[in-house]
Coordinates of C-alpha atoms (C1' of nucleotides) in Angstrom, one line a residue:
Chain H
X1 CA -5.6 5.4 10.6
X2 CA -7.4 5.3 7.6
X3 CA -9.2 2.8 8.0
X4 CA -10.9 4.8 11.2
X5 CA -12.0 7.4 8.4
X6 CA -13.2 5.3 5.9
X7 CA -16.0 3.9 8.7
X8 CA -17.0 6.8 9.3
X9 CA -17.4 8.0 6.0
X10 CA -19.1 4.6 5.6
X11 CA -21.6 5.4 8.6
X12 CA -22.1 8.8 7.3
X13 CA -24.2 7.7 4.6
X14 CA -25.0 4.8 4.8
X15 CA -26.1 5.2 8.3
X16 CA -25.8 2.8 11.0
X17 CA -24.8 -0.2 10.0
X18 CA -23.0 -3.5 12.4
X19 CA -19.6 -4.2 11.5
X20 CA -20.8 -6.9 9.3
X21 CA -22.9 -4.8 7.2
X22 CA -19.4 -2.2 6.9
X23 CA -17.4 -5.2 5.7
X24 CA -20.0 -6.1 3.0
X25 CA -20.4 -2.4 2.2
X26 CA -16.2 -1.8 1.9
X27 CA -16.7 -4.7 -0.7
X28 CA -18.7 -3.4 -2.5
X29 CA -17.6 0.5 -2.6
X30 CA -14.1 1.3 -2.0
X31 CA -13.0 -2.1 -2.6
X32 CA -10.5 -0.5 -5.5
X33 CA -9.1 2.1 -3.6
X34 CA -8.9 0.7 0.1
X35 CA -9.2 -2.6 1.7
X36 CA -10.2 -4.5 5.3
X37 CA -11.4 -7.4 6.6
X38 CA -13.6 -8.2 9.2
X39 CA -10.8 -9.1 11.5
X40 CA -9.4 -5.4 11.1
X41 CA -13.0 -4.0 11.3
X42 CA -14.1 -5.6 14.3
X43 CA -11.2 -4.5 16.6
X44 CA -10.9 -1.0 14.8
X45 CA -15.4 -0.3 15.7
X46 CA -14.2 -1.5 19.1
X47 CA -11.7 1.1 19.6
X48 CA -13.7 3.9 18.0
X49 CA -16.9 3.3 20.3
X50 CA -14.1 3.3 23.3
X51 CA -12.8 6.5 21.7
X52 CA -16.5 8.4 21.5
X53 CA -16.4 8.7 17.6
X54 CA -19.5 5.7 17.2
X55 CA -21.7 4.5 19.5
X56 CA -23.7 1.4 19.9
X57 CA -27.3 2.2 18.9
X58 CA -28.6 -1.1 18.7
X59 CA -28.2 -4.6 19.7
X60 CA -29.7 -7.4 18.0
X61 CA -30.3 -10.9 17.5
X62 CA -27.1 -13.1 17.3
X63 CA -25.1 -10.5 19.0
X64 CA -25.9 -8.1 16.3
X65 CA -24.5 -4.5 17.1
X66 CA -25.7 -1.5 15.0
X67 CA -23.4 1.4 15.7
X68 CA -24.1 5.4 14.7
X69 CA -21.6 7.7 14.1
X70 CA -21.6 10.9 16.8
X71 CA -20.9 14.5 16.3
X72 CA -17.4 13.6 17.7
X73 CA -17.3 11.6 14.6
X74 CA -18.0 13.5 12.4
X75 CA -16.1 16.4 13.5
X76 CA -12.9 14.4 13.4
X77 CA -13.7 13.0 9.6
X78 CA -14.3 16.6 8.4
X79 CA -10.6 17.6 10.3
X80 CA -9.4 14.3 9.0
X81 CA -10.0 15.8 5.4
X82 CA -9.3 19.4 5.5
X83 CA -6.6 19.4 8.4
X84 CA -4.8 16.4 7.4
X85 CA -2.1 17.1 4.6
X86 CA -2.7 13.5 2.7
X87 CA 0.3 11.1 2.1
X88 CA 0.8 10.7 -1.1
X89 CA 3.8 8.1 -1.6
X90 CA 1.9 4.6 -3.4
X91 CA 2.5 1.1 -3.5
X92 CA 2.3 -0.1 -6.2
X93 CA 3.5 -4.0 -7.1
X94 CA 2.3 -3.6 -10.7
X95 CA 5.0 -0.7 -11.5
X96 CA 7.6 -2.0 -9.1
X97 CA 7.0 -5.4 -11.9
X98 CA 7.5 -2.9 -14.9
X99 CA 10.9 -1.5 -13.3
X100 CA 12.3 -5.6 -13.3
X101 CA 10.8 -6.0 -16.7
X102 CA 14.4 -5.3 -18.3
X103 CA 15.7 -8.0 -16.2
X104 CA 13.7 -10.5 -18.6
X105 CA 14.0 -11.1 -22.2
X106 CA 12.4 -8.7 -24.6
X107 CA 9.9 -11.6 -25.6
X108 CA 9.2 -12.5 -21.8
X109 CA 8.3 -9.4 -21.0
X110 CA 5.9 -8.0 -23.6
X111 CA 4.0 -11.8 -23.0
X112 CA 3.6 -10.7 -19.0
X113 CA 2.5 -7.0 -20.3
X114 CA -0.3 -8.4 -22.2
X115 CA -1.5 -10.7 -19.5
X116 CA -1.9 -7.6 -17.3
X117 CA -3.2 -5.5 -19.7
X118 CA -6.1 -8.0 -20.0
X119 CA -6.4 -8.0 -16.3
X120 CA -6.5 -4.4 -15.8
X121 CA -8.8 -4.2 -19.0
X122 CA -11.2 -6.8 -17.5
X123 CA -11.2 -4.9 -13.8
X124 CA -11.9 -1.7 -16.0
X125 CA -15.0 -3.1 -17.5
X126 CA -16.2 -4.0 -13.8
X127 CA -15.8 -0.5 -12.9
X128 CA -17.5 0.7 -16.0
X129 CA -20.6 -1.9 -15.3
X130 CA -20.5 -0.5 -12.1
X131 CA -20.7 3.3 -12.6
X132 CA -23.3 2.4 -15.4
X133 CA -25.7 0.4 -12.7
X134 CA -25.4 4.0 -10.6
X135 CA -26.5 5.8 -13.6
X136 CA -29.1 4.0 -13.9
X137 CA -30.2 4.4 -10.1
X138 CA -29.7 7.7 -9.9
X139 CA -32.9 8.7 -9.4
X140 CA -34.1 6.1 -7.0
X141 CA -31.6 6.6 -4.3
X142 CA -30.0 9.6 -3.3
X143 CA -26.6 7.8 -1.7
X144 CA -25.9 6.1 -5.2
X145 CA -23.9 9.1 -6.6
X146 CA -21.7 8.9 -3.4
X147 CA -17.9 7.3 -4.4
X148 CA -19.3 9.0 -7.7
X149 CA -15.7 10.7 -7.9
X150 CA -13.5 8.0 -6.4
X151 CA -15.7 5.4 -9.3
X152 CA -14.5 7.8 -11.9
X153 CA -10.4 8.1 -10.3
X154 CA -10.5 4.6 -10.8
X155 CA -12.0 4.0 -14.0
X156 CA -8.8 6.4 -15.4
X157 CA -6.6 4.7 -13.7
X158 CA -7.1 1.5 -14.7
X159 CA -7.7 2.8 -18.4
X160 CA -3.9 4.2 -17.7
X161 CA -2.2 1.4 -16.4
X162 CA -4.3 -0.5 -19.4
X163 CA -3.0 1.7 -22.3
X164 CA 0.5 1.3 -20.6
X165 CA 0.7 -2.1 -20.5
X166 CA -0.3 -2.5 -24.3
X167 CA 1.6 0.3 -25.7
X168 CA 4.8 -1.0 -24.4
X169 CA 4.2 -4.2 -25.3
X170 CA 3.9 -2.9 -28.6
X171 CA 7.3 -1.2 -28.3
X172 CA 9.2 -4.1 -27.1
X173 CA 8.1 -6.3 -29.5
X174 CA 8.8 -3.8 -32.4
X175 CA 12.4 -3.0 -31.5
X176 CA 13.2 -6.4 -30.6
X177 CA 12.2 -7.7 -34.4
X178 CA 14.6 -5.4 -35.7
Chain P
X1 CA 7.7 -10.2 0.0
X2 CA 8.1 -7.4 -3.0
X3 CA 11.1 -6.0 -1.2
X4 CA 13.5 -8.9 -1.6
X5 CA 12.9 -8.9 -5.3
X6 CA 13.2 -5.2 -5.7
X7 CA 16.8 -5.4 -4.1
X8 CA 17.2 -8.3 -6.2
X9 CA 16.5 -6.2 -9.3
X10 CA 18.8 -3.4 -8.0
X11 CA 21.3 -5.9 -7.8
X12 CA 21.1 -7.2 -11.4
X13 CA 21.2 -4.0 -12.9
X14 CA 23.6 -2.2 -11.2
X15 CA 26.0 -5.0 -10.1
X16 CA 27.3 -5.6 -6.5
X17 CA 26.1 -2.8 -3.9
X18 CA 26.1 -2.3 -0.2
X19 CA 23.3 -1.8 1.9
X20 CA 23.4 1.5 1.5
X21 CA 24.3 1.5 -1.5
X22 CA 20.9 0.0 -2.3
X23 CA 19.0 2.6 0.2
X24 CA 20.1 5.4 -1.5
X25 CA 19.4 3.8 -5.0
X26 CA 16.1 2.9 -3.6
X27 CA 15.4 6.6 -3.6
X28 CA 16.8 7.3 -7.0
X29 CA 15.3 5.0 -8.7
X30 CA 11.9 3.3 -7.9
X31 CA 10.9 5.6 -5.2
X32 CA 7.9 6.6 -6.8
X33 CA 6.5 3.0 -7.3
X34 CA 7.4 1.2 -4.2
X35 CA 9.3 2.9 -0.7
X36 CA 12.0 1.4 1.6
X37 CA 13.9 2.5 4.6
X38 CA 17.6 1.6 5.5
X39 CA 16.1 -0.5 8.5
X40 CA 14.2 -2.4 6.8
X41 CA 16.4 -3.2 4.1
X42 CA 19.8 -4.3 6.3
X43 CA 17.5 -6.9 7.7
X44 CA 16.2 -8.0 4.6
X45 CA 19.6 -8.1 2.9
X46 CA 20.8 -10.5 5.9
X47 CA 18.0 -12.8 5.3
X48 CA 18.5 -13.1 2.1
X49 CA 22.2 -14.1 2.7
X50 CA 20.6 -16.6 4.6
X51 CA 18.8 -17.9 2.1
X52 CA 21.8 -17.6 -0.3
X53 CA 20.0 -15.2 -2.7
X54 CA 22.9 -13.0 -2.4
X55 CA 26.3 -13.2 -0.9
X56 CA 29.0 -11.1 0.7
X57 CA 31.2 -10.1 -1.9
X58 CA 33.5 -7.8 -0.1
X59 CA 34.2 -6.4 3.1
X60 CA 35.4 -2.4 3.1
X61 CA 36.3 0.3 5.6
X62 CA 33.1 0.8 8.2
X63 CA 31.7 -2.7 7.7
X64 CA 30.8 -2.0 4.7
X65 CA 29.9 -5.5 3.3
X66 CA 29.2 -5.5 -0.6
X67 CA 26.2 -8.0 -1.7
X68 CA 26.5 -9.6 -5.3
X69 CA 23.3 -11.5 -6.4
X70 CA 24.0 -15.8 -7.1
X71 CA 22.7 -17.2 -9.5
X72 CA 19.6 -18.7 -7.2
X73 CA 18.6 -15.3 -6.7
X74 CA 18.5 -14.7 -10.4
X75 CA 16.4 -17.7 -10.3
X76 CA 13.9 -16.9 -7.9
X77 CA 13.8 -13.4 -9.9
X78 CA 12.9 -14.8 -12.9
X79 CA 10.4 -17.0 -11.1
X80 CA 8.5 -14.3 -8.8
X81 CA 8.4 -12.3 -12.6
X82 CA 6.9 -15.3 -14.5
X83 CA 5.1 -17.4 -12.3
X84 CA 3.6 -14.9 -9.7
X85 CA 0.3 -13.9 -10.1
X86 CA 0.3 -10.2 -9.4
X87 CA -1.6 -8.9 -6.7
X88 CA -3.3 -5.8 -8.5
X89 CA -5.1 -4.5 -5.3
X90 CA -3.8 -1.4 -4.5
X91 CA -4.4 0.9 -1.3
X92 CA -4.4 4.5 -2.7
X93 CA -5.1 7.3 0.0
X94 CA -5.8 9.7 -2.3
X95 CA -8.9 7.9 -4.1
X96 CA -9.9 6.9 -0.5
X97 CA -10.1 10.6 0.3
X98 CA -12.1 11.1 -2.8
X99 CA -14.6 8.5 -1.7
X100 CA -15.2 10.7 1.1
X101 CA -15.5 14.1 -0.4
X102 CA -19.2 14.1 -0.5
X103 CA -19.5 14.1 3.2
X104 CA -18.2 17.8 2.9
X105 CA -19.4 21.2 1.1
X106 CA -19.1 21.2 -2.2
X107 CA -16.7 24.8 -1.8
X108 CA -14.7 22.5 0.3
X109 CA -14.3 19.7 -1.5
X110 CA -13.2 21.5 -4.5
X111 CA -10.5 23.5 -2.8
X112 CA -9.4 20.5 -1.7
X113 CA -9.5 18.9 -4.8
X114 CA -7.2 22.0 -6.3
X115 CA -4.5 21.5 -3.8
X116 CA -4.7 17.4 -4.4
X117 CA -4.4 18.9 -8.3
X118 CA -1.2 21.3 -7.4
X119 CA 0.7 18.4 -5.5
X120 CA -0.1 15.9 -7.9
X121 CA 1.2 18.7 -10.9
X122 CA 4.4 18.9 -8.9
X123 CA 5.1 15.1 -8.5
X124 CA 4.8 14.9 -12.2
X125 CA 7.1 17.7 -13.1
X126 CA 9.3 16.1 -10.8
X127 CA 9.1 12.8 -12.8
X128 CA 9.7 14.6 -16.2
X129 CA 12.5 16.2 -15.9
X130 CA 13.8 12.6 -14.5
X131 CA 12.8 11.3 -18.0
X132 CA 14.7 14.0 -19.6
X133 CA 18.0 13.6 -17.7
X134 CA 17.3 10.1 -18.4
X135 CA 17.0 10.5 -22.1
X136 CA 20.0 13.2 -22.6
X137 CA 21.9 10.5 -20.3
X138 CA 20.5 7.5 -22.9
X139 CA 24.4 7.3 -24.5
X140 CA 26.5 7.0 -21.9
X141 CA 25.4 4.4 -19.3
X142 CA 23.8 1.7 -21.0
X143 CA 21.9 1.0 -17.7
X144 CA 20.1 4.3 -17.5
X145 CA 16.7 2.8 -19.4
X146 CA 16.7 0.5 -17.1
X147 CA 13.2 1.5 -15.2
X148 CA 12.2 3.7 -18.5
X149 CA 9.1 1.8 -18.5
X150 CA 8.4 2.1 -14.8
X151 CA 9.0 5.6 -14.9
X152 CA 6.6 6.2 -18.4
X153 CA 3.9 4.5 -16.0
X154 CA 4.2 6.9 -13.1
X155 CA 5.0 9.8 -15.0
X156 CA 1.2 8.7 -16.7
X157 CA -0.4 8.1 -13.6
X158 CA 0.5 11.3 -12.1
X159 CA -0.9 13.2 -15.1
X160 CA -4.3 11.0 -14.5
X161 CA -4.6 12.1 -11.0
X162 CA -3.7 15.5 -11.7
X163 CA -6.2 16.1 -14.6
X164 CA -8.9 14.3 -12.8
X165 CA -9.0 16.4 -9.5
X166 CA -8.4 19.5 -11.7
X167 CA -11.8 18.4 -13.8
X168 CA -14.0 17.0 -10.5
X169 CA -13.1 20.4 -8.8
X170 CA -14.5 22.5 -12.1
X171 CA -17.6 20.0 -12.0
X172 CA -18.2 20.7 -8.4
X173 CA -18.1 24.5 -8.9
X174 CA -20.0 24.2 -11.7
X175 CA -23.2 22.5 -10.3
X176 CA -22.9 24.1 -7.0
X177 CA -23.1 27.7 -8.6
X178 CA -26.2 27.0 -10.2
Chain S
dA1 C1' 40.0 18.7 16.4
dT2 C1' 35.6 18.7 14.6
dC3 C1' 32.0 17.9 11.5
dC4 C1' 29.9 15.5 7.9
dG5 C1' 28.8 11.5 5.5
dC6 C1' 29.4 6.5 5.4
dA7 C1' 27.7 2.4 7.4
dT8 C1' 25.1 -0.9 10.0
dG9 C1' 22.1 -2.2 13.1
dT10 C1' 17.9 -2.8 16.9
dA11 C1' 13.4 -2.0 19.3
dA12 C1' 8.8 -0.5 19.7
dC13 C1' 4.8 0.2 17.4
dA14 C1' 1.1 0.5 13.8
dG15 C1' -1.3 -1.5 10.2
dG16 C1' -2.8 -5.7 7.7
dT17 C1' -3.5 -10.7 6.4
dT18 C1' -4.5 -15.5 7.3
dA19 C1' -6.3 -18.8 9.9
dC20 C1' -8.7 -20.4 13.8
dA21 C1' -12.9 -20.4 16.6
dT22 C1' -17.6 -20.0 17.9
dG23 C1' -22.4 -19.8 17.8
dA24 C1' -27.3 -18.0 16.4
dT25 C1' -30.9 -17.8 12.9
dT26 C1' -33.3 -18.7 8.8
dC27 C1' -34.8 -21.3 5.0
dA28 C1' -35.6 -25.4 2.4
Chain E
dT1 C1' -32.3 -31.6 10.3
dG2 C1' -28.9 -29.7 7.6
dA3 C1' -26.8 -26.0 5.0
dA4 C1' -26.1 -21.3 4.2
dT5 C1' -25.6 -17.0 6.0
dC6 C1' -25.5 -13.8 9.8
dA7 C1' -22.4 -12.2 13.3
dT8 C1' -18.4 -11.5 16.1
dG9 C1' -14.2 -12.2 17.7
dT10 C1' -8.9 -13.7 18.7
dA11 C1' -3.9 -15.1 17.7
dA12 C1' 0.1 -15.6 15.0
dC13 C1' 2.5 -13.6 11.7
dC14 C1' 4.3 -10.3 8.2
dT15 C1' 5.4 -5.7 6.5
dG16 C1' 6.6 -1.2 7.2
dT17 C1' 7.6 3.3 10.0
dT18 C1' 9.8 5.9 13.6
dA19 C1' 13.2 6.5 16.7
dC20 C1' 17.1 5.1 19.1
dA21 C1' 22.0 3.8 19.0
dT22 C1' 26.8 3.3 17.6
dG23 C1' 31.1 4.0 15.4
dC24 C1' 34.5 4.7 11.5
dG25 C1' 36.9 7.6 7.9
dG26 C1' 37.8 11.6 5.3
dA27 C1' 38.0 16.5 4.7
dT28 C1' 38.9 21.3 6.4

DNA sequence: ATCCGCATGTAACAGGTTACATGATTCA
DNA sequence: TGAATCATGTAACCTGTTACATGCGGAT
């Protein structure tokens, strides 16, 4: 369902846009937070035209289909928001990896935490690059500070899982050279 | 593909365990990080039978059939620990839903933000005192640090959340007084 | 006797990924 | 004319959720 709600959020500001452009613009926006490929995009634009929330406003060359969102639409995203109580249970493969950690040896497992702490630290700097580059056209567009907030959630968080990672592969070593 | 090694995990820690068993310390344990139901886990615990991961141990009272892990499964383990790549994409509702706060008015947006702030507060409240009974249990099982580190990482990632919809809220009220 | 918790399972569905498949346009 | 990119779709498969279904054993 969330994926219905992250089009039209897309639409919304962006404007209308073919489900190619929406696959291109999830890769570059929410990319960190949510993901979908055009085979999930496709079908989903299909079923939300059929279900009055979009419309096709345009049809182009190469079977090019520009679709609008409608005040059905946006109604529903603005209950989807304030009506919906959010689930809040995460996935998260990186800490389910932390709770095995004790099933390796102390040495094995502070090597794998400072792998990902250089992984997390490197996507961190590509969020950073990125909220920079919207700083910087701030003025020029109007639509740049949009995901402002969400670009800042995810800077933290992968600052936290960053520190983490390096802190307790601190620890581990240091009581296992006792 | 996580699930198998998660139940694996279970299994090395806290010995040879029923399918229930493993539900319920599902819950206890690494709930927080990564979810799973009794049916999807019976299933799961079958196949991996199969695939001699595990064994039958025991058969009790009710069909209760009690799994020990063999020492392929510690194997594979090990393997899926040290050799996997991570997959460090993550689907988080809650950022998604701060992508999409623009779309609404600022008053709105930060009284959602508040509530997001409250839940988050109580998750991680939740998670402390879980470190404390940990830590005043520390002495007696030597298996109660087992998931320390997993639980340091949520417990910190729940105070990120928290703090950041607690400041974006302020920052919206801020600018939209002016 | 009855109720609660133990104990295991299956089926239908929703959401997502990978791979397959096709064709039009633009640009060098 | 050949390659890259635009553009849309489908099918098979995997993972996970919800709901349905059944029955034993122990405690009161």
């Amino acid at each position: 369902m969330s994926l219905r709600f992250a089009l039209l959020g897309l639409l919304t500001v962006s404007g209308p846009a073919s489900g190619y452009d929406l696959t291109k613009l999830f890769e570059s926006s929410i990319n960190y937070a949510w993901q979908a490929r055009h085979s999930q995009i496709y079908p989903e634009l299909n079923k939300m035209a059929a279900d009055g929330l979009i419309t096709v406003e345009e049809e182009g060359p190469r079977g090019r289909k520009t679709y609008a969102i409608t005040e059905e639409g946006a109604r529903e995203l603005r209950a989807w928001l304030i009506e919906r109580e959010p689930s809040r249970s995460f996935r998260d493969e990186g800490a389910l990896r932390a709770f095995l950690l004790p099933t390796l040896e102390p040495h094995e497992a502070a090597a794998l935490l400072r792998a990902e702490a250089e992984a997390y630290g490197a996507k961190l700097a590509e969020l950073e690059a990125l909220h920079d580059l919207r700083a910087a056209q701030q003025t020029s567009h109007e639509n740049a500070q949009f995901g402002k907030y969400a670009l800042d959630l995810g800077i933290r968080q992968m600052r936290t899982i960053r520190d983490w990672a390096r802190e307790t592969a601190d620890r581990i070593e240091g009581s296992s050279r006792s």
